[in-house]
Coordinates of C-alpha atoms in Angstrom, one line a residue:
X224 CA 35.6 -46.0 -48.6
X225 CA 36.5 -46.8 -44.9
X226 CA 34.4 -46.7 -42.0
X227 CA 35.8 -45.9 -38.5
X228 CA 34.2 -47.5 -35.7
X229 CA 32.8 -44.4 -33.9
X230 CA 30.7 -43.7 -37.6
X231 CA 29.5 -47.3 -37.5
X232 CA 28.2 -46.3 -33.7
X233 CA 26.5 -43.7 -34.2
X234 CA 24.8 -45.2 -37.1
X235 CA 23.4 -48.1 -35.2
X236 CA 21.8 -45.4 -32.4
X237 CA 20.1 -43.3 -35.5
X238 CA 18.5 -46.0 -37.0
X239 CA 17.7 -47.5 -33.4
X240 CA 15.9 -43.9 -31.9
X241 CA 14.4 -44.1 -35.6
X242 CA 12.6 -47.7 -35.1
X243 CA 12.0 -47.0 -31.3
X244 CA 9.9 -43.2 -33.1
X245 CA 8.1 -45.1 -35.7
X246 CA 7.2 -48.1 -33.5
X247 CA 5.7 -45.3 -31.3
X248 CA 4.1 -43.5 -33.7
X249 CA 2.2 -46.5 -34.5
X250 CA 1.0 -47.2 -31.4
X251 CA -0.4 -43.7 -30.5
X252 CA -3.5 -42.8 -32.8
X253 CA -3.3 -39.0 -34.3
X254 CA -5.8 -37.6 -32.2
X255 CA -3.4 -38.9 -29.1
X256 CA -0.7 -37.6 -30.6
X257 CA -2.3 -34.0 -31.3
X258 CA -3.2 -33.5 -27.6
X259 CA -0.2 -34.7 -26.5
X260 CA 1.9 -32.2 -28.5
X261 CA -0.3 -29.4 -27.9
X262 CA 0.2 -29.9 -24.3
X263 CA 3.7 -29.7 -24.7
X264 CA 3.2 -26.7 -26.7
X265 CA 1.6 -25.2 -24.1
X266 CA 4.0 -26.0 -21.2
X267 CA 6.8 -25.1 -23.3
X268 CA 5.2 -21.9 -24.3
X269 CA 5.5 -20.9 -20.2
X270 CA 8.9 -20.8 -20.8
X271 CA 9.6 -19.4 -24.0
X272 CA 10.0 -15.8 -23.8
X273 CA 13.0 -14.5 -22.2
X274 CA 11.3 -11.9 -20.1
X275 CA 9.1 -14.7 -17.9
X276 CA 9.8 -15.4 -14.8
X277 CA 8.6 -16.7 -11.6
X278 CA 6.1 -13.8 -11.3
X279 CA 4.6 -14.1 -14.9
X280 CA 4.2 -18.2 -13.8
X281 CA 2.4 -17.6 -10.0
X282 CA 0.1 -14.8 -12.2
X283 CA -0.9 -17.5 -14.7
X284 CA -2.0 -20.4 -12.1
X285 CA -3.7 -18.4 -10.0
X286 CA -5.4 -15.8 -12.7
X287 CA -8.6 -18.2 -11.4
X288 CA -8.0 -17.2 -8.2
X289 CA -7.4 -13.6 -8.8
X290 CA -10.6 -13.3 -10.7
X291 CA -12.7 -14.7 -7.8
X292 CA -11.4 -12.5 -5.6
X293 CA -11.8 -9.6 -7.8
X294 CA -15.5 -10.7 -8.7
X295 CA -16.3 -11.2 -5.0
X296 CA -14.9 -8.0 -3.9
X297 CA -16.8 -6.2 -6.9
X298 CA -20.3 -7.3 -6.2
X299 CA -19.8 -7.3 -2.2
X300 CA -18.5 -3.7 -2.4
X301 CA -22.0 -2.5 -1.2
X302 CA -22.3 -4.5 1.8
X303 CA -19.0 -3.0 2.7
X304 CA -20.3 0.5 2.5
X305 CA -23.3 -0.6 4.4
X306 CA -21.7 -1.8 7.4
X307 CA -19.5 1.2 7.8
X308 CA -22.5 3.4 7.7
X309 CA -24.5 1.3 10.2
X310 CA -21.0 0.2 12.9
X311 CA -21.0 4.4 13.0
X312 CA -24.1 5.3 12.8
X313 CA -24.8 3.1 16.3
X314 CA -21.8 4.3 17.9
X315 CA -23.1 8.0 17.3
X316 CA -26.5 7.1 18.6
X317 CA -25.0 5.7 21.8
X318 CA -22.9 9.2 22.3
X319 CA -26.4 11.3 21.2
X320 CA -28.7 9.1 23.6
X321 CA -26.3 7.5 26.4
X322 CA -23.0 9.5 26.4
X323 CA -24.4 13.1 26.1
X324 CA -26.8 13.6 29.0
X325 CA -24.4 11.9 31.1
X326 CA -21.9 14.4 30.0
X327 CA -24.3 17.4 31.0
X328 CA -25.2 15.9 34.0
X329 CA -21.6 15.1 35.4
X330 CA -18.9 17.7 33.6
X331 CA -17.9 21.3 33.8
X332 CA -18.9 23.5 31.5
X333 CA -16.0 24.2 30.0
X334 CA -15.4 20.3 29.4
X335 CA -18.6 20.3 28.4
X336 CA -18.4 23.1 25.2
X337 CA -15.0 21.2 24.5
X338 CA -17.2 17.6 24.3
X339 CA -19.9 19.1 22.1
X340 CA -17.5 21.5 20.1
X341 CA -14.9 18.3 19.3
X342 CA -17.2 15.7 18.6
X343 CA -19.6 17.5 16.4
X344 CA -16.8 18.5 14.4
X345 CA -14.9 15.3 14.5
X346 CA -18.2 13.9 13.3
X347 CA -18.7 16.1 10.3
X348 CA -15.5 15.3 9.0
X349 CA -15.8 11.7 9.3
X350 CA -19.2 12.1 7.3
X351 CA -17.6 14.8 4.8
X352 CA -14.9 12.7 3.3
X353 CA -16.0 9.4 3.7
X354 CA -19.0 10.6 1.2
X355 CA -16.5 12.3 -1.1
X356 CA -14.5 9.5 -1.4
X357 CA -17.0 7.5 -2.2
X358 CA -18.7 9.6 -4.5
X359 CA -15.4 11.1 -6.1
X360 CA -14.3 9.6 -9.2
X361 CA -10.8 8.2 -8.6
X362 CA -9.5 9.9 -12.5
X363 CA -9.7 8.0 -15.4
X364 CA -7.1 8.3 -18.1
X365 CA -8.6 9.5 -21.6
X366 CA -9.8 6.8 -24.0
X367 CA -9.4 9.0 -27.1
X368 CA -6.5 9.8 -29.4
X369 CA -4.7 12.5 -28.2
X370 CA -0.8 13.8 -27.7
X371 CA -0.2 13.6 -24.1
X372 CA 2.7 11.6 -23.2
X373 CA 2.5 7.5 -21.8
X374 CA 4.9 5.4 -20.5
X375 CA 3.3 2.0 -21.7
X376 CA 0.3 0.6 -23.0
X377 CA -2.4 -1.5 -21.0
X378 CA -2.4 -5.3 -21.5
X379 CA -6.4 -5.5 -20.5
X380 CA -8.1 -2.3 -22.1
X381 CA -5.2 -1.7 -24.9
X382 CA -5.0 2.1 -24.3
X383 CA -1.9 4.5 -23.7
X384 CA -1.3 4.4 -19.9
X385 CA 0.0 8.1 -18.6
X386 CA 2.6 7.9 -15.6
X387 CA 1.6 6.3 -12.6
X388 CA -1.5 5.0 -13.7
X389 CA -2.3 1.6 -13.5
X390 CA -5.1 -1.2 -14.3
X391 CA -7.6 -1.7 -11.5
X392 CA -9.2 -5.7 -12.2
X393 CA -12.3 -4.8 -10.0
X394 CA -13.3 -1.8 -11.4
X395 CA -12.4 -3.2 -14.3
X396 CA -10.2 0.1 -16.1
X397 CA -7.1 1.6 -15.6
X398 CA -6.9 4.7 -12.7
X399 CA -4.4 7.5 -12.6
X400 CA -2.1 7.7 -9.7
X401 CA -4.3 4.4 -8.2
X402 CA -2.9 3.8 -4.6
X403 CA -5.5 0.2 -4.0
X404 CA -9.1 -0.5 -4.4
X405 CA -10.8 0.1 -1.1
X406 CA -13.8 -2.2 -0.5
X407 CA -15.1 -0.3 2.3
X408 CA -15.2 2.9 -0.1
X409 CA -16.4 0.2 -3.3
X410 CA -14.5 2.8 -4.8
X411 CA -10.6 2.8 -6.5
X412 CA -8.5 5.5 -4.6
X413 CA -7.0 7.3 -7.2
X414 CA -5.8 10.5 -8.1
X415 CA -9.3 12.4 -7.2
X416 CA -9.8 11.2 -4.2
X417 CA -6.8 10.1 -2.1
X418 CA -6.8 13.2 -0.1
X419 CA -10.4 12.3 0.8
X420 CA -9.6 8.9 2.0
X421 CA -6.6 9.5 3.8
X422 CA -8.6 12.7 5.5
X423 CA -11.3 10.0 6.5
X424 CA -8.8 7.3 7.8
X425 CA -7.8 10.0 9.6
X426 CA -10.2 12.2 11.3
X427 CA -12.2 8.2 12.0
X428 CA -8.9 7.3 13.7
X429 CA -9.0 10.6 15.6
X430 CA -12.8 10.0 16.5
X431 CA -12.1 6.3 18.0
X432 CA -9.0 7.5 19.9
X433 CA -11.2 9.9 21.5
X434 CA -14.3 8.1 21.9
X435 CA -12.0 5.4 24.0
X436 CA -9.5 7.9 26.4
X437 CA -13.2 9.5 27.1
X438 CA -14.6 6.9 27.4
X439 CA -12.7 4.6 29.4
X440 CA -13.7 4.8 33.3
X441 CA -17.3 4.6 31.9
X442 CA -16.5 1.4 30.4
X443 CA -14.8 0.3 33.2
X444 CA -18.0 1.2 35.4
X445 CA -20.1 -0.3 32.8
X446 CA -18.1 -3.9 33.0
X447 CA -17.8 -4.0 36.3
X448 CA -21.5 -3.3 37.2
X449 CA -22.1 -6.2 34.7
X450 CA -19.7 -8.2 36.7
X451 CA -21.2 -7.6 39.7
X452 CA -24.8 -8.1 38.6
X453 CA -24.1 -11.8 37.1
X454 CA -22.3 -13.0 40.4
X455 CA -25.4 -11.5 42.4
X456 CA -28.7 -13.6 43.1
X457 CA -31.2 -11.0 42.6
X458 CA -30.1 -8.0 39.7
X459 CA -29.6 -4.7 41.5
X460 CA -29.7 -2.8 38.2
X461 CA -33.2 -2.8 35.8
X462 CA -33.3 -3.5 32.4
X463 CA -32.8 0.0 31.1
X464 CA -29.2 0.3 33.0
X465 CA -28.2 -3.1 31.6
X466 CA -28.8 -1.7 27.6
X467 CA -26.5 1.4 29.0
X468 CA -24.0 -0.8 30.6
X469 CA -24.3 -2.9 27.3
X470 CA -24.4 -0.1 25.1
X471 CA -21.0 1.5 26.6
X472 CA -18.9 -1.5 26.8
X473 CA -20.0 -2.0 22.4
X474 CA -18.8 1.5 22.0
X475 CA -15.7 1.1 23.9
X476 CA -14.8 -2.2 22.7
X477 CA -15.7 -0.8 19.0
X478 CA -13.7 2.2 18.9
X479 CA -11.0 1.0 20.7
X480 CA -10.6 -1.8 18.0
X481 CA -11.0 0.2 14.6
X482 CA -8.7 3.1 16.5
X483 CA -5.7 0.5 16.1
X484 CA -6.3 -1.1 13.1
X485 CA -7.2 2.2 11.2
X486 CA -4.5 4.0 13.0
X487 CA -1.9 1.5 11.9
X488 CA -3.3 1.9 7.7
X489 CA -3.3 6.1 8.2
X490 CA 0.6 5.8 9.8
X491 CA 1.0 3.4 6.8
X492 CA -0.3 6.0 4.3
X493 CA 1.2 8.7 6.0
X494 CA 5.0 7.2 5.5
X495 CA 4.0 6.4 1.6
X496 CA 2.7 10.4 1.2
X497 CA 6.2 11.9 3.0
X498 CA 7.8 10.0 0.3
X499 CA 5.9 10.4 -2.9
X500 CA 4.4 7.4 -3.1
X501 CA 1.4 4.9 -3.3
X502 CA 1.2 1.9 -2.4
X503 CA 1.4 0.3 -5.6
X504 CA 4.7 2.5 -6.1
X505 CA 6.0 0.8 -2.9
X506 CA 6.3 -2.4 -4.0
X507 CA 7.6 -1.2 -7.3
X508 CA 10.0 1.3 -6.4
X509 CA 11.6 -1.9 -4.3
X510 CA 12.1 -3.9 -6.8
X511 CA 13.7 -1.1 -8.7
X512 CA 16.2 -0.5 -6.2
X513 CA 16.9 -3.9 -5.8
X514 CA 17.6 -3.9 -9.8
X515 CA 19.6 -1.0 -10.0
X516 CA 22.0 -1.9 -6.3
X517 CA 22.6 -5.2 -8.2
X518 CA 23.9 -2.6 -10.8
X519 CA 26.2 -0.5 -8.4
X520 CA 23.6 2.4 -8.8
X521 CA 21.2 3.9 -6.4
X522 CA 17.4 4.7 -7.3
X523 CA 15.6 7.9 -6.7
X524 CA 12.0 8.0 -6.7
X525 CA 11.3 11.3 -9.6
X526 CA 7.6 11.9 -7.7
X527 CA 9.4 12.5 -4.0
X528 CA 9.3 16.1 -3.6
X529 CA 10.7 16.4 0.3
X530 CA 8.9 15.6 2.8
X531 CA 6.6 18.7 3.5
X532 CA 6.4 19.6 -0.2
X533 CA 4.9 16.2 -0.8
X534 CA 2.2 17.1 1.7
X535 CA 1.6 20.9 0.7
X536 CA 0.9 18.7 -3.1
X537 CA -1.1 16.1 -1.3
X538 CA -3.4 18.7 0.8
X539 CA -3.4 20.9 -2.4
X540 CA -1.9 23.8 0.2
X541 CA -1.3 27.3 -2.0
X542 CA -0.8 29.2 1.3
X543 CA -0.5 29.2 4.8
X544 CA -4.3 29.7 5.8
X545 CA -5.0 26.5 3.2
X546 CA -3.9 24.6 6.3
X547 CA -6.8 25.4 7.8
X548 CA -9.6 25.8 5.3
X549 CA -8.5 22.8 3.5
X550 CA -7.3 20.3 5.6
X551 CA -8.8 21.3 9.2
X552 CA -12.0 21.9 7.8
X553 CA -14.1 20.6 4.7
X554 CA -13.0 21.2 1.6
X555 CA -14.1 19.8 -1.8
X556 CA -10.9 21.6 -3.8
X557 CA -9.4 19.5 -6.7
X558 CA -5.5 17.9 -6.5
X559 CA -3.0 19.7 -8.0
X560 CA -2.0 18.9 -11.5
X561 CA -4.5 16.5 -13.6
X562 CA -3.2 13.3 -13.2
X563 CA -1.8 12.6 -16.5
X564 CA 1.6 14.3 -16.6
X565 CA 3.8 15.0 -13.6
X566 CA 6.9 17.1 -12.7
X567 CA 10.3 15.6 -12.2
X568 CA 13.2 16.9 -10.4
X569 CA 16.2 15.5 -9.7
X570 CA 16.7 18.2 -7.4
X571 CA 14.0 18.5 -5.0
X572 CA 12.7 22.0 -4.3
X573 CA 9.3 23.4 -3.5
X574 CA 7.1 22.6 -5.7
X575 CA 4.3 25.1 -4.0
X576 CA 6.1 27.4 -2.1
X577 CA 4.3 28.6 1.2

């Protein structure tokens, strides 16, 4: 039998890798060896399925993270509530005791019925709907057997998940229709109660809006007369015009602050509702589209209605006075459909026709 030189090659570099594994072998105990290949088990196992991606990796180091936030967020949700209740509680005292007499004193009547009829009201809806969506359970999906239809099942509570619903980590369950966990609210906005949140981000943006244009030349007073009195030897004001002074320039400086940043979350919201969408269903509706261009094809979200037919769905409006009993005044009326199934058109066409 002859051997051909490349045979005789590849022989010497078997039996050379197999002298180089059993020298190596027996220099590394078996408990070494076990943690070593279970380590490579595990970093290997980051790779192995074909679905994992960078995503699945970032999720995995940081599920620590995650969890600490989530935790944090869970038992700090309280506080949250507190300090909203107590930042408008003191600017409402400072309009009852400081702003109102000087608002009899100084305006016309007629301004003066506007003041009182607009602010109480502003004030009741702030108060309505912040305490609904609070209070209002965000929708939960059913946890026992039944037929109604799911797109996927959970990964944490291994239950059927309906369309749009999806898997809150601080409340610990999954939400239909869930738009974001709101730690102001320590509440999931959900199904139930978006329309009361986006009423109270709302009707609180339209409270510090007006609370600063009203406002404004008695803040400019106020600081000024400050001014004034720390570049003076001897104060010309006493100690009950300072707390006023003091008093105006917190609510000015207050109002004016959350009007921005609140306003800029309700124009925020407002885009997502003309287009049928959460937040959650922002990003993914992205990456969809991004999937399917890469594809040549175009997606269409199924949940956008038209613009003013997602709203008359959002507002729960059946007919044209519901614009006024149920969005310009309190209403405690339930969202249309139950949160569980939803109707698709490709065509979109009034869905409640007014």
């Amino acid at each position: 039998m002859r051997c051909s030189p490349s045979s005789m090659l590849n022989l010497l570099r078997t039996g050379r890798l197999r002298s180089c594994s059993r020298r190596g072998r027996s220099r590394l105990p078996l408990w070494l060896r076990k943690i070593w290949l279970y380590l490579k088990l595990l970093v290997r196992s980051l790779c192995f399925n074909s679905l994992t991606d960078s995503d699945v990796v970032f999720d995995s180091i940081f599920e620590p993270v995650f969890w600490t936030v989530d935790y944090v967020t869970r038992w700090f949700g309280l506080v949250f509530v507190c300090l909203v209740v107590i930042l408008t509680s003191s600017i409402v005292l400072i309009a009852y005791i400081v702003l109102l007499p000087l608002v009899l004193n100084t305006y016309s009547p007629p301004w003066i019925a506007w003041h009182i009829c607009y602010g109480h009201w502003n004030l009741i809806m702030i108060a309505f709907h912040y305490y609904k969506a609070a209070k209002t359970s965000p929708g939960y999906p059913p946890t026992e057997k039944n037929d109604r239809p799911f797109v996927s099942v959970c990964k944490k509570c291994i239950m059927p998940k309906p369309a749009r619903t999806h898997h809150c980590g601080i409340c610990n369950r999954c939400i239909l229709k869930m738009d974001h966990h709101c730690p102001w609210l320590n509440n999931c906005v959900g199904h139930l109660n978006h329309r009361y949140f986006f009423s109270f981000c709302l009707f609180m943006t339209l409270g510090c809006v007006y609370c600063s244009i009203s406002g404004r030349n008695l803040f400019l007073d106020a600081y000024n007369a400050l001014e004034t009195n720390f570049q003076t030897a001897a104060p010309p004001y006493t100690f009950k015009d300072r707390m006023i002074h003091k008093s105006i320039i917190y609510m000015w400086v207050l109002t004016s602050t959350v009007g921005v940043a609140l306003g800029a979350l309700t124009v925020w919201h407002a885009v997502l509702i003309s287009k049928g969408e959460t937040s959650i269903e922002r990003h993914m509706n992205k990456k969809e589209r991004q999937r399917l261009a890469a594809w040549g094809k175009v997606y269409r979200n199924p949940f956008h209605y038209g613009k003013l037919n997602n709203w008359k769905i959002f507002f729960g409006v059946e007919k044209n006075s519901h614009w006024v009993t149920r969005v310009l005044l309190p209403s405690g009326h339930p969202p249309h459909g139950d949160g569980l199934t939803w109707d698709i058109f490709p065509v979109r066409k009034d869905l409640i026709p007014v």
